[in-house]
Coordinates of C-alpha atoms in Angstrom, one line a residue:
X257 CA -60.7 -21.6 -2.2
X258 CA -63.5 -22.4 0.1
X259 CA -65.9 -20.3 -1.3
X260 CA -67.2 -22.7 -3.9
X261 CA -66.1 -25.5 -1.6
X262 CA -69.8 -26.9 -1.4
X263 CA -69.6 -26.7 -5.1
X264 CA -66.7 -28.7 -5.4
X265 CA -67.5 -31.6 -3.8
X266 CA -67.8 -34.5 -5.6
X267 CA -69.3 -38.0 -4.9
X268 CA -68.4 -39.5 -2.1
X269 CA -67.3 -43.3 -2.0
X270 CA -69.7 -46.1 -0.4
X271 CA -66.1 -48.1 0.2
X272 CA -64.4 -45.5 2.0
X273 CA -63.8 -44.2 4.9
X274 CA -63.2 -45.4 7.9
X275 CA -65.7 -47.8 10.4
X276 CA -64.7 -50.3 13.2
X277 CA -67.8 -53.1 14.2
X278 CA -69.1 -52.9 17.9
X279 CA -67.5 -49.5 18.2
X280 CA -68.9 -46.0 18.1
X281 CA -66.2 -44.5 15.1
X282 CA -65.8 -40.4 14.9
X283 CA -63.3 -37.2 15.3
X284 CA -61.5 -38.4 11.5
X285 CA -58.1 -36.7 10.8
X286 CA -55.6 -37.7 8.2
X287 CA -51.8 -37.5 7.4
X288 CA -49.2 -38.8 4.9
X289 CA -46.4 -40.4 6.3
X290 CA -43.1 -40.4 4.4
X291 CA -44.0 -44.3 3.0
X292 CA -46.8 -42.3 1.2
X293 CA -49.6 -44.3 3.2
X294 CA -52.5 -42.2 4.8
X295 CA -53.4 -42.3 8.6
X296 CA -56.3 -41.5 10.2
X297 CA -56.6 -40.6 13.3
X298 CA -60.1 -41.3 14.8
X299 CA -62.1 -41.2 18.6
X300 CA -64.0 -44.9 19.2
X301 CA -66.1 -46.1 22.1
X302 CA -67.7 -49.8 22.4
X303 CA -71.3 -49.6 21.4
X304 CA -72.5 -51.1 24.6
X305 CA -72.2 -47.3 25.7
X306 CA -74.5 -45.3 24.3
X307 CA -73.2 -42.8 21.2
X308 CA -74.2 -39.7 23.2
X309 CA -72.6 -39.0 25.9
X310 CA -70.7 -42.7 25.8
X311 CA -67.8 -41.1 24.2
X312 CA -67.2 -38.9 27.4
X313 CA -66.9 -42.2 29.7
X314 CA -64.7 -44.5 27.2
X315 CA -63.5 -43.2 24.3
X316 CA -59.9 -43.5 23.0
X317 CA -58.0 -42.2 20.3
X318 CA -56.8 -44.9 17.1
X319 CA -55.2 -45.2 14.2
X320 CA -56.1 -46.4 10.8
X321 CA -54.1 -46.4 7.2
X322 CA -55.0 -46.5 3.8
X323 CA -53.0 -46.9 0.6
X324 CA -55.3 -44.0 -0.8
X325 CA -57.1 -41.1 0.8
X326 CA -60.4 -42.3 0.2
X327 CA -59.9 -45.4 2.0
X328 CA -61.2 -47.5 3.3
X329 CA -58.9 -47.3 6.3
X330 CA -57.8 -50.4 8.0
X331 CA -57.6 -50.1 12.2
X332 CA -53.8 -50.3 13.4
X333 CA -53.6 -49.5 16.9
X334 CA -55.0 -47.8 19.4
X335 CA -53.0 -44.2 20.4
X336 CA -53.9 -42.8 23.4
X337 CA -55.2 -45.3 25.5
X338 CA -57.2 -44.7 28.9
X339 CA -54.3 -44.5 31.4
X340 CA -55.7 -44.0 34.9
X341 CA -58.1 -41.6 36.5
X342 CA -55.2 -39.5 38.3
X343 CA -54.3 -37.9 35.0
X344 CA -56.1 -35.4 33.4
X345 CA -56.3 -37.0 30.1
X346 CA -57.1 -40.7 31.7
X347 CA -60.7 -41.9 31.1
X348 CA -61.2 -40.4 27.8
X349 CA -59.4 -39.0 24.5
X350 CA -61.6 -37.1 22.0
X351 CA -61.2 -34.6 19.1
X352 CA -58.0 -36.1 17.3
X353 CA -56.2 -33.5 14.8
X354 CA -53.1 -34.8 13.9
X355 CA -50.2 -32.3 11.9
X356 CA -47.2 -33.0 10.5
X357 CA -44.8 -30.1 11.4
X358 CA -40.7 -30.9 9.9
X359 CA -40.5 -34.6 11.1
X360 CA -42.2 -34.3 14.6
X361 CA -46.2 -35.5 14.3
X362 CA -48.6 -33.7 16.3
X363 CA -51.6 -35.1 18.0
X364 CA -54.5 -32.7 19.7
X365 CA -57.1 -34.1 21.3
X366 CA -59.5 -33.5 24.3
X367 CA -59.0 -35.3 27.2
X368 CA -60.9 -35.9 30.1
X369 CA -61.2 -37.6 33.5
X370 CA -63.6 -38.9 36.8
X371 CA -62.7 -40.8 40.0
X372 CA -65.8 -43.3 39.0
X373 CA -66.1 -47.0 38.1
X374 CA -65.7 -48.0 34.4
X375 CA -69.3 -48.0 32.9
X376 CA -69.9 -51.8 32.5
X377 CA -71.9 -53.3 30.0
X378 CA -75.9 -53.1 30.1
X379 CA -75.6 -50.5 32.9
X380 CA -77.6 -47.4 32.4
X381 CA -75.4 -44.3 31.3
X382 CA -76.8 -40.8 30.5
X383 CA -76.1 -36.8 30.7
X384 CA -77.3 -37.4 34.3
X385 CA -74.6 -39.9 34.9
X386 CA -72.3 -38.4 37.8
X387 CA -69.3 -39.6 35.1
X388 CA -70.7 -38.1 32.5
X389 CA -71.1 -34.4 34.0
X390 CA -67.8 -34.9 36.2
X391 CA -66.2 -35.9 32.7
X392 CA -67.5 -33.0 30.6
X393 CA -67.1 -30.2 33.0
X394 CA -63.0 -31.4 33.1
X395 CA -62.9 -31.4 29.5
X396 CA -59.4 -29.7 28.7
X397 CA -57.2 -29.8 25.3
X398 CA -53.8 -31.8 24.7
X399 CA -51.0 -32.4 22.7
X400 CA -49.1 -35.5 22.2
X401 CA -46.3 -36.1 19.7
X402 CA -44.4 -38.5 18.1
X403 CA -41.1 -38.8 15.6
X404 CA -43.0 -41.7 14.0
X405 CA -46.9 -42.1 12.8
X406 CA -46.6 -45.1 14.4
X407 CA -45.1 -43.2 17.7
X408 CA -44.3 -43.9 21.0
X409 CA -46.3 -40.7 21.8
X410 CA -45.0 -38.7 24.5
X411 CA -48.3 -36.9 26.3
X412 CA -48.2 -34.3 28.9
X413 CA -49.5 -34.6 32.2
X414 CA -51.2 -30.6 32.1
X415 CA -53.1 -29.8 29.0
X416 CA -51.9 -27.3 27.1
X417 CA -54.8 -24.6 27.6
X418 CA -56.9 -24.8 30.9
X419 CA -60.1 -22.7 31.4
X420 CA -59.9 -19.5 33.2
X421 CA -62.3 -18.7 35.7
X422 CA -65.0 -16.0 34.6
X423 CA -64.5 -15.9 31.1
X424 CA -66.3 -17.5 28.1
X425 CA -64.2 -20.6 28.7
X426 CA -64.5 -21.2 32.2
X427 CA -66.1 -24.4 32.4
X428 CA -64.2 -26.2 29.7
X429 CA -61.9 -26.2 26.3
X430 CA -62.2 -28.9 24.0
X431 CA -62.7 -29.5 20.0
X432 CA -59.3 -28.1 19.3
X433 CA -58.1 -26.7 15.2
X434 CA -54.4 -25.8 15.2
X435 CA -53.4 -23.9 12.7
X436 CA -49.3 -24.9 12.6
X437 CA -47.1 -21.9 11.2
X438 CA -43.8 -23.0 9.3
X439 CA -41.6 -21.6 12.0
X440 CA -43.7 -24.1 14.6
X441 CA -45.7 -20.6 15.9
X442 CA -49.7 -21.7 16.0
X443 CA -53.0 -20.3 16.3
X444 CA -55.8 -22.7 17.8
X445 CA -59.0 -22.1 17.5
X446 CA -61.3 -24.2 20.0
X447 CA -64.8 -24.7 21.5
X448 CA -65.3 -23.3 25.1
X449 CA -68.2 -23.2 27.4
X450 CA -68.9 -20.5 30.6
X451 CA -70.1 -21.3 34.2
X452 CA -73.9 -20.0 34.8
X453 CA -73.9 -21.0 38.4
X454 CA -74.5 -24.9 38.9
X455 CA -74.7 -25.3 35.1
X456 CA -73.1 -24.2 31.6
X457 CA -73.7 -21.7 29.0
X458 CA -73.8 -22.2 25.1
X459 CA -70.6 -23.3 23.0
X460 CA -68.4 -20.3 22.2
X461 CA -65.2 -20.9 19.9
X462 CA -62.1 -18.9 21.3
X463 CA -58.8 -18.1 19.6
X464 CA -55.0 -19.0 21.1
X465 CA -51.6 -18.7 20.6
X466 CA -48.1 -20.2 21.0
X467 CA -45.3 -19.1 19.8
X468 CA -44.4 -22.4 19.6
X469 CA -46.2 -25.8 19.4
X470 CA -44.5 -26.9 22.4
X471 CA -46.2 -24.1 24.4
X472 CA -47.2 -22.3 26.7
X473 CA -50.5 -21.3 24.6
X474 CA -52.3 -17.7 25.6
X475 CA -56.0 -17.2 24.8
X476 CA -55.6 -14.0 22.7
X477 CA -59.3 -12.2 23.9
X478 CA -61.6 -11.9 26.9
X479 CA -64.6 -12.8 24.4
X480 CA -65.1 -15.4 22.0
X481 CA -64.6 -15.3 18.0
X482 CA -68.8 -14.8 17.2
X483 CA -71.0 -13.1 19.4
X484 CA -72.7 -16.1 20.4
X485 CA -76.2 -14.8 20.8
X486 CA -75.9 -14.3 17.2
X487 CA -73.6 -17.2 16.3
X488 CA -73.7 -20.6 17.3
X489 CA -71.0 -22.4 15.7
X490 CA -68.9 -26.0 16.9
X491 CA -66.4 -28.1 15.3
X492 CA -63.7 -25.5 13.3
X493 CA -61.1 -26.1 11.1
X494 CA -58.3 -23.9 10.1
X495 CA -55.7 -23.1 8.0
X496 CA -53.6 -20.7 6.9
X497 CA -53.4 -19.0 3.2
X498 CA -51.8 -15.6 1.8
X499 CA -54.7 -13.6 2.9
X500 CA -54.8 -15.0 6.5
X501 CA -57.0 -17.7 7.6
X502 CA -59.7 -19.7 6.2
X503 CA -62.3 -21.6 8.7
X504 CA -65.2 -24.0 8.3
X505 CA -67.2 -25.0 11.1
X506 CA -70.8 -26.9 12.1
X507 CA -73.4 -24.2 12.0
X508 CA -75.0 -25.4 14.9
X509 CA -78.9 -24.2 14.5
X510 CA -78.5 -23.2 10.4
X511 CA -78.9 -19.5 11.1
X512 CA -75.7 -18.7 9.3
X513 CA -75.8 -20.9 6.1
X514 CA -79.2 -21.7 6.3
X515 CA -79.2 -25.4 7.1
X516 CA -78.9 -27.2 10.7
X517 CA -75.7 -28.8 11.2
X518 CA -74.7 -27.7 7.6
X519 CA -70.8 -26.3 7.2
X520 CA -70.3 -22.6 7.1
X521 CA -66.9 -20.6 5.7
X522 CA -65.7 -17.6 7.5
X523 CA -62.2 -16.2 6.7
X524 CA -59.8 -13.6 9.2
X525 CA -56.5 -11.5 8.1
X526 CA -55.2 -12.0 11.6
X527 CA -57.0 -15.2 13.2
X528 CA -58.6 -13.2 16.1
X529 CA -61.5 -10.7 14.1
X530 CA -63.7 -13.7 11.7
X531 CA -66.1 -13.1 9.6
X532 CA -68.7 -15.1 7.9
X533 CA -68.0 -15.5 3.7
X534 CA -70.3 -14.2 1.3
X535 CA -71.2 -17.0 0.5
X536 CA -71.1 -19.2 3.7
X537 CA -72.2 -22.6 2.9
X538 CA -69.2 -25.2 3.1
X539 CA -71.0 -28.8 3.5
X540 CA -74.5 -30.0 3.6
X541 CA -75.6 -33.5 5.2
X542 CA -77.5 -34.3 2.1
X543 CA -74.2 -36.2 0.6
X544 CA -74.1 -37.6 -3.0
X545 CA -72.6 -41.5 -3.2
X546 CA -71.1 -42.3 -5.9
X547 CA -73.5 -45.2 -6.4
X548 CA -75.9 -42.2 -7.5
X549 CA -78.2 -42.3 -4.2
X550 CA -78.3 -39.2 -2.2
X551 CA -79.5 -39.2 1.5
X552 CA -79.7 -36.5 4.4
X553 CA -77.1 -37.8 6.9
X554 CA -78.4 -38.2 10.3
X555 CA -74.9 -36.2 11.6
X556 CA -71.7 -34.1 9.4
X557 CA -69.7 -32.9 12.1
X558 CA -65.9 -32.6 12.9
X559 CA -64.6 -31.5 9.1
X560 CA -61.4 -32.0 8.3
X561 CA -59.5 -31.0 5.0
X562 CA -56.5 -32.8 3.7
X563 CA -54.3 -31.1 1.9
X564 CA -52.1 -32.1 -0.7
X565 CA -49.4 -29.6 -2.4
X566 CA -51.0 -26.7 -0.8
X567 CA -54.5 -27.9 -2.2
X568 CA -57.7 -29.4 -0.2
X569 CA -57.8 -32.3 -2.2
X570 CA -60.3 -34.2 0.3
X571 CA -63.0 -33.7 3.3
X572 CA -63.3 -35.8 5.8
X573 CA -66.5 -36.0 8.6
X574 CA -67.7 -38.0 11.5
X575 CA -70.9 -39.3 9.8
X576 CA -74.1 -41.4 11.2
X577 CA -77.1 -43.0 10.0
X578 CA -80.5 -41.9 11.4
X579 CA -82.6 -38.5 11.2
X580 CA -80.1 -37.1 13.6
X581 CA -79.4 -36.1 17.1
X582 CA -77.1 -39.2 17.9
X583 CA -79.8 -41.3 17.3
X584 CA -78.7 -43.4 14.7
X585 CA -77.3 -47.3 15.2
X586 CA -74.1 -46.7 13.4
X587 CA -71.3 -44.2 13.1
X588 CA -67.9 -44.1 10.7
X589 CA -65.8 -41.7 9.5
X590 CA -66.7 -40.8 5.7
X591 CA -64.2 -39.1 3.1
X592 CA -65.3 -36.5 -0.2
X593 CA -63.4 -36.0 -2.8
X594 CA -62.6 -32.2 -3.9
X595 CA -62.6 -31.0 -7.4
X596 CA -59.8 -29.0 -8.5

């Protein structure tokens, strides 16, 4: 399916989407609930942070609906809240990807935390903020659920897959793409980062596995997915087809599809050994309205697929304005149709 993916995609709607004002809007991820409505699940931080690395101090997980996939999606509520520094999870929740699996929901996220004041407006907050590195190097992943959309959400107080000291995911797990089998089994794909000494190497993606989406999950190899000298690759998505599994992913410096921050596919019989399609390109962040402009988006990152009757009918990307590198003023959520 994905191979002509990048082919398929048709224009995307100026109305749609998803975007919140004074707030930082990314991570989308979308569900149908039984009423038929579709709910996004999205990460937002107040714009008096900045976008990079504000979402590490104060950002929270939300929900949004729509009558239509397209949107444009309508806050609700927010999801998972900040709830206190003494959890792991309680400063910051990131990297939404919400499943539907029988009638239980399923809501993984990163989550983070730092014994540090609340960064308050007009104060100065950067990578060399003692929050921000204490909140990135205790990035973990987490799974909530809920028997409703609308929950209560029951979180955990452990995350379901800690680093492990002196491997490629030593200093931190976050970015997570479940792949949920129909007996509740999953493989998870996620982004990882090593200790080198007093700092951190390159993003690596790893592969996991429970036998159950309850846990507990396993990494399943002492290396990462891609070499990644040769491979630099973030934000995966996964699914599962008669072949085995199908991924698309942010190629991070354009070496495998040939543009920066463009999509790449890359397809595995058994979710552990990937490799890169034929024909790798996926997405581009020059995007197509359906006003007939075009424009080079300053970020395309976190794809998400929804599928409809076994069929990616739409994807779904944290977008932003500007010529890149979180520089822009505004953020959203933005939704493109797929041709059958």
């Amino acid at each position: 399916m994905t191979t002509n993916l990048y082919e398929r995609l048709l224009p995307a709607p100026r109305d749609g989407g998803f975007e919140m004002t004074g707030y930082w809007i990314w991570c989308g991820s979308v569900v149908q609930s039984e009423d038929g409505r579709f709910h996004m699940f999205a990460s937002r931080w107040p714009k008096h942070l900045p976008m990079h690395p504000g979402w590490l101090a104060h950002s929270e997980v939300v929900r949004a609906d729509s009558d239509t996939p397209e949107g444009p999606y309508s806050f609700q509520e927010v999801v998972l809240p900040a709830r206190g520094a003494q959890y792991w999870d309680g400063r910051s929740t990131h990297n939404p990807h919400i499943v539907k699996h029988g009638s239980k929901y399923l809501l993984y996220y990163m989550g983070t935390t730092y014994p540090f004041p609340d960064v308050a407006p007009g104060e100065k907050y950067d990578l060399d903020d003692a929050r921000c590195i204490v909140a990135r190097a205790n990035k973990r992943i987490g799974l909530a659920t809920a028997d409703s959309v609308e929950g209560p959400w029951e979180r955990l107080d452990k995350p379901i897959l800690d680093v492990r000291p002196d491997k490629f995911d030593s200093y931190l797990t976050s970015n997570p793409a479940p792949c949920v089998h129909e007996d509740g089994s999953v493989l998870l794909i996620y982004k990882s980062r090593a200790y080198k000494g007093h700092t951190f190497s390159d993003m690596a993606l790893g592969a996991a596995w429970a036998d159950h989406y309850t846990g507990p999950y396993r990494a399943m190899s002492e290396e990462p997915i891609f070499p990644p000298s040769d491979i630099h690759l973030e934000d995966p998505f996964v699914w599962k087809t008669e072949d085995g599994y199908e991924m698309i992913a942010k190629d991070m410096n354009g070496s495998v599809g040939g543009e920066k921050h463009g999509g790449i596919h890359a397809h595995s019989r058994d979710g552990m050994n990937w490799q890169i399609a034929e024909n790798p390109k996926a997405y581009s962040r020059q995007v197509t309205w359906d006003d007939g402009t075009t424009r080079r988006m300053g970020n395309f990152e976190r794809p998400f697929l929804l599928f409809q009757n076994g069929k990616a009918t739409h994807l779904f990307a944290a977008t932003a304005d500007g010529d890149g590198n979180f520089g822009g003023r505004n953020t959203w959520n933005m939704v493109i149709p797929i041709k059958e």
